Coordinates of C-alpha atoms in Angstrom, one line a residue:
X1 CA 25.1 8.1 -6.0
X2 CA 28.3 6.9 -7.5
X3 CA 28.7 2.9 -7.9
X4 CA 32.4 1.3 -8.2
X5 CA 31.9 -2.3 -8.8
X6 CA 34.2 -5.1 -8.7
X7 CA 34.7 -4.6 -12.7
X8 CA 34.1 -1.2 -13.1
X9 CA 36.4 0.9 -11.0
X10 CA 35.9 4.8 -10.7
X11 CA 33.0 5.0 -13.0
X12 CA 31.0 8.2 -13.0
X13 CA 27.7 9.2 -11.0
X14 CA 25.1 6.8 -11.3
X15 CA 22.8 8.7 -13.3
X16 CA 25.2 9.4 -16.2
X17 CA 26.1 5.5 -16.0
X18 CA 22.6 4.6 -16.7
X19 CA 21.8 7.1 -19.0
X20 CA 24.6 5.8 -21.1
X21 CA 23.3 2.5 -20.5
X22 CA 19.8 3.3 -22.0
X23 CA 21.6 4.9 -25.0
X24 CA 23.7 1.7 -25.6
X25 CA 26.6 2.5 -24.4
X26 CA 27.0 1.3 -20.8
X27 CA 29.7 -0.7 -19.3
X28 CA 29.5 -4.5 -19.8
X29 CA 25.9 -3.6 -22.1
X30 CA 27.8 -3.5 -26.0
X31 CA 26.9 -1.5 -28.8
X32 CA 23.3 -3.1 -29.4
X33 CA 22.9 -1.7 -25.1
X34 CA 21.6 -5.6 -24.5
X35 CA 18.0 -5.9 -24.3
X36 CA 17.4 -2.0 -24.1
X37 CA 13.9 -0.8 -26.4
X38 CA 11.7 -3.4 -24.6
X39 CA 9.1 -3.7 -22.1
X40 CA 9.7 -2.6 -18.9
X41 CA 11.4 -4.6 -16.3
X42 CA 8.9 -5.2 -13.7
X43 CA 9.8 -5.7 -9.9
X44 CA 7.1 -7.2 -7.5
X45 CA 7.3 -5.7 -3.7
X46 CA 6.2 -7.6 -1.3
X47 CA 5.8 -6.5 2.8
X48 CA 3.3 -5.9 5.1
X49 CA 0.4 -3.4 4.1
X50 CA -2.2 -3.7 7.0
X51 CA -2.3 -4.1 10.7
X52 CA 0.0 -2.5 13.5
X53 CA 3.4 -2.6 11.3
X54 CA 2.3 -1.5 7.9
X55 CA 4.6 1.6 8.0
X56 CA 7.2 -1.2 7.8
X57 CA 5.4 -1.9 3.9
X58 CA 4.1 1.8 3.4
X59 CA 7.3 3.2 3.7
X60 CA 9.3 0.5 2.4
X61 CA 7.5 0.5 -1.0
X62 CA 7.9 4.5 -0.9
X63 CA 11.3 4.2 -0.6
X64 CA 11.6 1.6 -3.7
X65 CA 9.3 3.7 -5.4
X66 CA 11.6 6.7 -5.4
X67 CA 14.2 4.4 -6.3
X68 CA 12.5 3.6 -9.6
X69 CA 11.3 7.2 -10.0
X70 CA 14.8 8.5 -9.9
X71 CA 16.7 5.7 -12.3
X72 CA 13.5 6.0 -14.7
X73 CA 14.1 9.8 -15.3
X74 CA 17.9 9.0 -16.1
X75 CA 16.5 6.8 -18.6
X76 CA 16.4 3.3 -17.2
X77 CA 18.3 0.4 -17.2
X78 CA 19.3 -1.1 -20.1
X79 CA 16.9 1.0 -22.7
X80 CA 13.7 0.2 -20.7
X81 CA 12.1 1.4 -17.6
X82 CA 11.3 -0.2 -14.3
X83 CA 8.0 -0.5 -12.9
X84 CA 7.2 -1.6 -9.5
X85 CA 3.8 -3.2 -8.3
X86 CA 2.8 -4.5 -4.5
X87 CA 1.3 -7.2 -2.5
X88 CA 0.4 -7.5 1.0
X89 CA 2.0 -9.9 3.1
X90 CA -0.3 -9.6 6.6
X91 CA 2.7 -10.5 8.2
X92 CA 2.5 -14.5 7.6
X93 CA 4.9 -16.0 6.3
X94 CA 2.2 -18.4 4.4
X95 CA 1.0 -15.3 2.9
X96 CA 4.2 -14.3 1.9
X97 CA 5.3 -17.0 -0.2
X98 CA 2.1 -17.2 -1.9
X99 CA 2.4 -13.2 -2.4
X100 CA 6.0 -14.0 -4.0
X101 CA 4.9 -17.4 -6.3
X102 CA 1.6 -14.7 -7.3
X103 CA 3.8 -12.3 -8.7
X104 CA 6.5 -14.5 -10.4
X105 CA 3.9 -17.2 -11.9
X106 CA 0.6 -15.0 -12.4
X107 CA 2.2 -11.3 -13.0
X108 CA 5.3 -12.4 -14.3
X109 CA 7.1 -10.2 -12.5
X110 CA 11.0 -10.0 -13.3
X111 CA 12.6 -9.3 -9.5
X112 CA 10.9 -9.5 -6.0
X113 CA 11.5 -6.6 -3.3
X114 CA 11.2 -8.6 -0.4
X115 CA 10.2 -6.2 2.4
X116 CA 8.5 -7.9 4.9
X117 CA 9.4 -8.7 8.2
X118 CA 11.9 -11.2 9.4
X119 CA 9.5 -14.5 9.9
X120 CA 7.9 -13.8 6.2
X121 CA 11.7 -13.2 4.4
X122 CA 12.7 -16.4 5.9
X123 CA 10.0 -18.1 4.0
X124 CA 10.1 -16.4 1.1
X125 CA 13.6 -17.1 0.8
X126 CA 13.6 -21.0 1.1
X127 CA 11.2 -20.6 -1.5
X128 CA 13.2 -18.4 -3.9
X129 CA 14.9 -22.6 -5.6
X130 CA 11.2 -22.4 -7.1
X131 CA 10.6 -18.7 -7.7
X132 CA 13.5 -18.9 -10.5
X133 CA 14.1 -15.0 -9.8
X134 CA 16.5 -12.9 -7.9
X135 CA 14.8 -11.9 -4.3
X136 CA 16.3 -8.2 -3.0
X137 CA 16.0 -8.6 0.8
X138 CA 14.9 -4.7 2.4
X139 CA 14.1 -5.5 6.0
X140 CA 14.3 -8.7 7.5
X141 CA 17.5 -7.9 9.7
X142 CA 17.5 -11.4 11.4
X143 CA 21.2 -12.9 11.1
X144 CA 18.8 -16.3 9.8
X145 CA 18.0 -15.2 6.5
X146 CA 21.5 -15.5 4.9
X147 CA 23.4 -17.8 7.4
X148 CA 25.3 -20.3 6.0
X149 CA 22.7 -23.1 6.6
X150 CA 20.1 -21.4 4.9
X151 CA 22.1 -19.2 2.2
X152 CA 20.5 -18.9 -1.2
X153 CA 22.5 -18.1 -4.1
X154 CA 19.7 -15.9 -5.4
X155 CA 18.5 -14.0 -2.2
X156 CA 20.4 -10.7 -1.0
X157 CA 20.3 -8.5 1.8
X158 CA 20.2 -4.7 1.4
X159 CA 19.1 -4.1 4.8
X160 CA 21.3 -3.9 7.9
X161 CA 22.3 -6.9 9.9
X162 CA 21.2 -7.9 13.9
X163 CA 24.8 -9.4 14.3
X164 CA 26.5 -6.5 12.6
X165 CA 24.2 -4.0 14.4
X166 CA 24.9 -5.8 17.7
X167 CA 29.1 -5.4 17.4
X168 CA 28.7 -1.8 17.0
X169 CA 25.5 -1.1 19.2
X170 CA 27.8 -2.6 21.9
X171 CA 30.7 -0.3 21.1
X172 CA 28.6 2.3 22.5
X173 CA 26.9 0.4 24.8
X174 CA 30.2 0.1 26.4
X175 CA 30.7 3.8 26.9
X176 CA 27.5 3.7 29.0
X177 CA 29.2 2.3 31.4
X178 CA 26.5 -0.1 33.3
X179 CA 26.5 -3.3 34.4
X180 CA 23.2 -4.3 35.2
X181 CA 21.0 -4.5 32.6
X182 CA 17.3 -6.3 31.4
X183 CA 16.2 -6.3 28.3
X184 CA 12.4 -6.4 26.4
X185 CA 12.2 -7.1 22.7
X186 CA 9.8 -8.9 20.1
X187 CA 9.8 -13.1 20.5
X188 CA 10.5 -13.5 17.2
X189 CA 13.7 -14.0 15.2
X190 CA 14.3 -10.3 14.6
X191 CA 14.2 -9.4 18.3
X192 CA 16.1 -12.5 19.6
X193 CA 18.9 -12.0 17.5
X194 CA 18.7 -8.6 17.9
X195 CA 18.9 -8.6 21.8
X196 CA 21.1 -11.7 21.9
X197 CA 24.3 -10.5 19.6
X198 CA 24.2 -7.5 21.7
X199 CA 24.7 -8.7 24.8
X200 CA 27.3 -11.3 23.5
X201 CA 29.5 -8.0 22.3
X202 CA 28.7 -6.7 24.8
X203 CA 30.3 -9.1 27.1
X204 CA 33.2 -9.2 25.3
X205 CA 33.4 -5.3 25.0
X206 CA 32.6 -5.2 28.9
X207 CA 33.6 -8.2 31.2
X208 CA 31.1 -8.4 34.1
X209 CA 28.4 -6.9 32.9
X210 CA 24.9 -8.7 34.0
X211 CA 21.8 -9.6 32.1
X212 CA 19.1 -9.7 34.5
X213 CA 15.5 -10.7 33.3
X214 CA 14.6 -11.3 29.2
X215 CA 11.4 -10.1 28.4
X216 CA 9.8 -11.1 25.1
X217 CA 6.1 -9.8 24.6
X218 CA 4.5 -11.1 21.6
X219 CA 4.7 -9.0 18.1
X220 CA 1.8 -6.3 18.3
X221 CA 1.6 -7.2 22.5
X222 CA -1.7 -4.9 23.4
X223 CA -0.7 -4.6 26.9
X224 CA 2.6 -4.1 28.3
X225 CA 2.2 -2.8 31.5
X226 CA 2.9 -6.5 33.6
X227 CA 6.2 -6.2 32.2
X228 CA 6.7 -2.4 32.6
X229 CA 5.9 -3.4 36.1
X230 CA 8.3 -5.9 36.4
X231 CA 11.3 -3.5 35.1
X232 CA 10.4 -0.9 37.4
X233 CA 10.3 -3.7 40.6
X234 CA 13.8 -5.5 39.5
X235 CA 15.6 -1.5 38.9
X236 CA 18.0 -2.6 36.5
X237 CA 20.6 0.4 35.4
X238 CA 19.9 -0.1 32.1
X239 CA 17.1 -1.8 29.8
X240 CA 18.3 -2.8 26.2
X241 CA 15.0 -2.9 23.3
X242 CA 14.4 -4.7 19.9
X243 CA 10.8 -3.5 19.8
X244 CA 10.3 -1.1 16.6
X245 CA 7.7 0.8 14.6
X246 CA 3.9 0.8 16.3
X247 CA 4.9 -1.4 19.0
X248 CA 7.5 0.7 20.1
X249 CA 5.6 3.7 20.0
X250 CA 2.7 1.3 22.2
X251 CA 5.5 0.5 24.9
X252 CA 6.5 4.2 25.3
X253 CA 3.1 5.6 25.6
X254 CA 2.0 2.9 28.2
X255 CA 5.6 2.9 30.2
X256 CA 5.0 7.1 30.3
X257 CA 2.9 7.3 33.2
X258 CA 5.0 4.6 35.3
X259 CA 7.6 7.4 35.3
X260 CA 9.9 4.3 33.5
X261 CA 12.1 6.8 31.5
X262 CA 12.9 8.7 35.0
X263 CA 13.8 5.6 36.5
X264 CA 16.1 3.7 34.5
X265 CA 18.1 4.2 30.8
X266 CA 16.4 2.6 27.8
X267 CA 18.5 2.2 25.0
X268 CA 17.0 0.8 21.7
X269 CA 18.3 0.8 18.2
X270 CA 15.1 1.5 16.5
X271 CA 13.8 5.1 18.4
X272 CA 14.9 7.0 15.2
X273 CA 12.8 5.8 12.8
X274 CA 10.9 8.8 11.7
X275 CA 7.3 7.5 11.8
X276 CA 8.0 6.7 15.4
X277 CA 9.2 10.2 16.4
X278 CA 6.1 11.6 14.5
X279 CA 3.8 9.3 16.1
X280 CA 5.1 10.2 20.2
X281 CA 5.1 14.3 18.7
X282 CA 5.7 16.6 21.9
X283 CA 5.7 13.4 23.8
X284 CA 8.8 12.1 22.7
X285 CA 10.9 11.2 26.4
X286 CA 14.0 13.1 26.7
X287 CA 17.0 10.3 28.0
X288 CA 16.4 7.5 25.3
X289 CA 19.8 6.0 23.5
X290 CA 18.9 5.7 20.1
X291 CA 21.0 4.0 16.7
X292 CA 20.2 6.6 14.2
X293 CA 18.5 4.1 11.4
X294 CA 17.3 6.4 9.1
X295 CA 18.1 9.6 10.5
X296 CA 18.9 13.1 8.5
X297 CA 22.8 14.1 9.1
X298 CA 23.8 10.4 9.2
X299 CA 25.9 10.5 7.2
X300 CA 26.3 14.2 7.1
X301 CA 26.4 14.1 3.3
X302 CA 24.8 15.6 0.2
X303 CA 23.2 12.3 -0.4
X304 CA 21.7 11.9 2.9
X305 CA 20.0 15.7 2.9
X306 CA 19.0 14.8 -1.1
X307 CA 17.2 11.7 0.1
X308 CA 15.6 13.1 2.8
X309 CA 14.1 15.8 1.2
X310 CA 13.0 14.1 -1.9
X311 CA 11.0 12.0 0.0
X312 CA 9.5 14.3 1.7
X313 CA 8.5 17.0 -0.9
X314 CA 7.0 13.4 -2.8
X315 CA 5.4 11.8 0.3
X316 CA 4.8 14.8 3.0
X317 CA 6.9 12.9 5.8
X318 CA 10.2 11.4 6.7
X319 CA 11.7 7.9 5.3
X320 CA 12.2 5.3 7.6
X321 CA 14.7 2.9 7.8
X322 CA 12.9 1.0 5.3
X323 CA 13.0 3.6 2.8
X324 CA 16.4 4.0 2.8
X325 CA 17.1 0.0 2.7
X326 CA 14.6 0.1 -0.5
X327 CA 15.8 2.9 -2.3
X328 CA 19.2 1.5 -2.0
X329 CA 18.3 -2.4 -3.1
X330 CA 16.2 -1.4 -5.7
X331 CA 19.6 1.2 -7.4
X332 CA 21.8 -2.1 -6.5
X333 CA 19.7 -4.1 -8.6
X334 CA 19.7 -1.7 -10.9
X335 CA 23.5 -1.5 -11.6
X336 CA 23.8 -5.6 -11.1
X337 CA 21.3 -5.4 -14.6
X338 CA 23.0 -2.8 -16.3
X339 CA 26.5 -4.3 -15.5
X340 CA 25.1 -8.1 -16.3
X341 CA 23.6 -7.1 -19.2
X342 CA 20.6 -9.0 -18.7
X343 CA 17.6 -9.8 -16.8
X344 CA 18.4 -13.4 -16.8
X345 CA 18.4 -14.3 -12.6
X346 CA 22.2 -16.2 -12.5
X347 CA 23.5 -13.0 -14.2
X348 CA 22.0 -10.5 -12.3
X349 CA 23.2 -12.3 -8.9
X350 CA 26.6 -12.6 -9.8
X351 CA 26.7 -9.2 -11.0
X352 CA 25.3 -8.3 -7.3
X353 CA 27.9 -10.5 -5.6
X354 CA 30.3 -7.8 -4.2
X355 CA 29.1 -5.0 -5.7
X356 CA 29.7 -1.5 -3.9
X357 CA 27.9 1.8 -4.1
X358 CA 29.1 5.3 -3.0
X359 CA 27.3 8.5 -1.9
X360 CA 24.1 6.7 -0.9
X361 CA 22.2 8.2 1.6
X362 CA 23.5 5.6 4.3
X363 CA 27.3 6.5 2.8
X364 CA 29.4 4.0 0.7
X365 CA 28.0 0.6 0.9
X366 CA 29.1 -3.3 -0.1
X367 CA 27.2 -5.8 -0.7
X368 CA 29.7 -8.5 0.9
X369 CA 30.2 -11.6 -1.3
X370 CA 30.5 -14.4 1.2
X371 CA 27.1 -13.8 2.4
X372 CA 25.4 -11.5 0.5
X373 CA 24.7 -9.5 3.4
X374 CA 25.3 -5.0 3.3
X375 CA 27.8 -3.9 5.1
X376 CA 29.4 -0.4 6.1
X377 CA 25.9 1.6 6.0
X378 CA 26.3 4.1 8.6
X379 CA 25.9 3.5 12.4
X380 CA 24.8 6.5 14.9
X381 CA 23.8 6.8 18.2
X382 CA 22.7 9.3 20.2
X383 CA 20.4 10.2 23.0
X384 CA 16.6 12.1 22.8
X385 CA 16.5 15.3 23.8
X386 CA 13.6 17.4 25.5
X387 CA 10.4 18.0 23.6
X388 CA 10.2 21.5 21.2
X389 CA 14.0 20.6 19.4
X390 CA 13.5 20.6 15.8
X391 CA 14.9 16.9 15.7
X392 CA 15.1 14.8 18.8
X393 CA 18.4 13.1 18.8
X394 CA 22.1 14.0 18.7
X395 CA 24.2 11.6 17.4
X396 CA 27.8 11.9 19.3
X397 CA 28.9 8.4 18.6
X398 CA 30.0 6.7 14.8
X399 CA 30.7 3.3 14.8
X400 CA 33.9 2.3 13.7
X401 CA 33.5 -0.5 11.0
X402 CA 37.0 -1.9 10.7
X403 CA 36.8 -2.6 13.9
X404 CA 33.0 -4.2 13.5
X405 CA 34.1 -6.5 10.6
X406 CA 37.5 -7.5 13.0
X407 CA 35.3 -8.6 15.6
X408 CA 33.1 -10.7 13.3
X409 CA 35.8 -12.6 12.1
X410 CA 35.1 -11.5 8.0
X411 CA 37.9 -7.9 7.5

């Protein structure tokens, strides 16, 4: 990966950047290379570990792990190393904060990796005032977390964004062409926002288009056949899904036998996600409009193929979403300490204000300014294809982010 930040313009590839950094001689560090020679800079990660969702943790921390694997064999940041430790959220936001005060007050922790779920980064967010630490956001996707009502100078997102998502989910939604649609997604803030800012580009992408019944099952729902049921008796054109990771794979494996996938076109921005695929194996439903998340060719890049494979010759199976959104947060954090020259938390943040990195595996990415939110990670869709292909999906569509960033008011 190659960063260009807002005071450092054309550098060279990250690696030789903070090589030169642990030898003293990185941009911004000086001749003594700032606090370099010391103990290592510890990052706390906090997500979910147990229950239905833990891939969103498990692979999270595996991709922030291979973050700090791959900037600790180019010699650090700022002379030292990083190490990276973990704590179970349980998805509760109660849990959460007390997961992210443990780590700062009892281990001392330097950063926190937040990546939980939407409900639990809320949380931990309000409480990052008291946490006197810079919080990396990794998965919470809910447009909430870094609104203007609830912005936190010290709390960034390096995930992608539900409103973002929904501008250019509903470029291609428009190409679909229909005009009756339901929808089913999580009742929580992830899934509402989700679903909502995609129907309200929609609308604006496709005048007349009709949003029949909302259906919002509870996160980790055991049964979803009543609803199933009521798709298949209303026979919308089209059904639009926020559901993700194990509950996903649950409302596929129950909707199946109903014949659902035959009967109408489900389209969901969270099919890709390689634990998902894996889990549905030779059952994966050919017809399904998937974003691409995670997703090896997108990008078509050297970065993307390096990732991918990386992970998999360290962990035996495909990154996720997550992963990406880790490894990426935790080498932006990375470069905001090098370029700040400091651990200290008001440093590091302004450093991160703004900053942009090149040649990730999700393409050249900003982390905007105005709301600390990542923009211009790459944007895929495509649709499933029959059981026995190699890879499931082929993307056909890119999503065109001048025209995203137009519609949301912020080019």
């Amino acid at each position: 990966m190659t960063l260009r930040s807002r005071r450092a313009v054309a550098v060279p590839a990250l690696v030789l950047s903070l090589a030169l950094a642990a030898c003293g001689g990185g941009a911004g560090g000086g001749a003594g290379g700032g606090e370099g020679g010391g103990d290592p800079i510890e990052l706390g990660f906090i997500s979910v570990f147990s229950g239905r969702i833990a891939m969103l943790g498990e692979t999270g921390f595996k991709g922030a792990e291979l973050a700090v694997a791959d900037i600790n064999e180019a010699g650090g940041v700022l002379g030292r190393e990083l190490r990276i430790s973990q704590k179970d959220t349980a998805a509760n936001p109660e849990q959460a904060v007390r997961s992210a005060r443990d780590f700062v007050l009892q281990d001392e922790v330097d950063f926190l990796i937040d990546g939980s779920s939407s409900n639990e980064s809320f949380a931990v967010s309000q409480a990052a005032p008291q946490l006197d630490t810079v919080v990396i956001s990794t998965a919470s996707e809910a447009d909430s977390l870094t609104e203007e009502k609830n912005f936190q100078p010290r709390v960034f997102r390096a995930a992608r964004s539900t409103w973002l998502d929904g501008i250019a989910n509903a470029q291609y939604g428009k190409t679909l062409g229909f005009k009756n649609w339901m929808s089913i997604s999580p009742d929580y803030a992830y899934g509402r926002d989700c679903t909502d800012r995609y129907f309200e580009a929609l609308k604006q992408e496709q005048p007349g288009v009709q949003v029949g019944n909302q259906l919002w099952p509870a996160l980790f729902e055991p049964d979803y056949t009543p609803l199933i049921q009521q798709i298949l008796q209303r026979k919308p054109e089209a059904v639009y899904s926020c559901l993700w990771g194990g509950d996903l794979v649950a409302f596929i494996q129950q909707a199946q036998p109903f014949g659902l996938f035959d009967k109408t076109t489900f389209v969901t921005p969270a099919f890709a996600d390689s634990l998902v695929i894996e889990a549905l194996g030779d059952k994966v439903p050919a017809g399904i409009h998937s974003a691409s998340r995670f997703a090896l060719g997108s990008p078509p890049s050297d970065a993307n193929e390096k990732f991918d494979s990386d992970y998999r010759e360290k962990y035996g199976e495909g990154p996720t979403n997550w992963s990406v959104q880790a490894y990426i947060g935790v080498w932006l954090l990375a470069e905001a300490i090098k370029e700040a020259d400091s651990i200290e938390p008001d440093a590091v943040a302004g450093a991160l204000e703004g900053i942009e990195m090149a040649d990730t595996p999700w393409g050249d990415v900003q982390l905007r300014e105005k709301d600390h939110t990542l923009i211009r990670y790459d944007i895929r869709w495509g649709v499933t294809e029959p059981s026995g292909t190699d890879y499931p999906i082929d993307f056909t569509f890119e999503a065109d982010w001048d025209t995203v960033l137009e519609k949301q008011g912020s080019a």
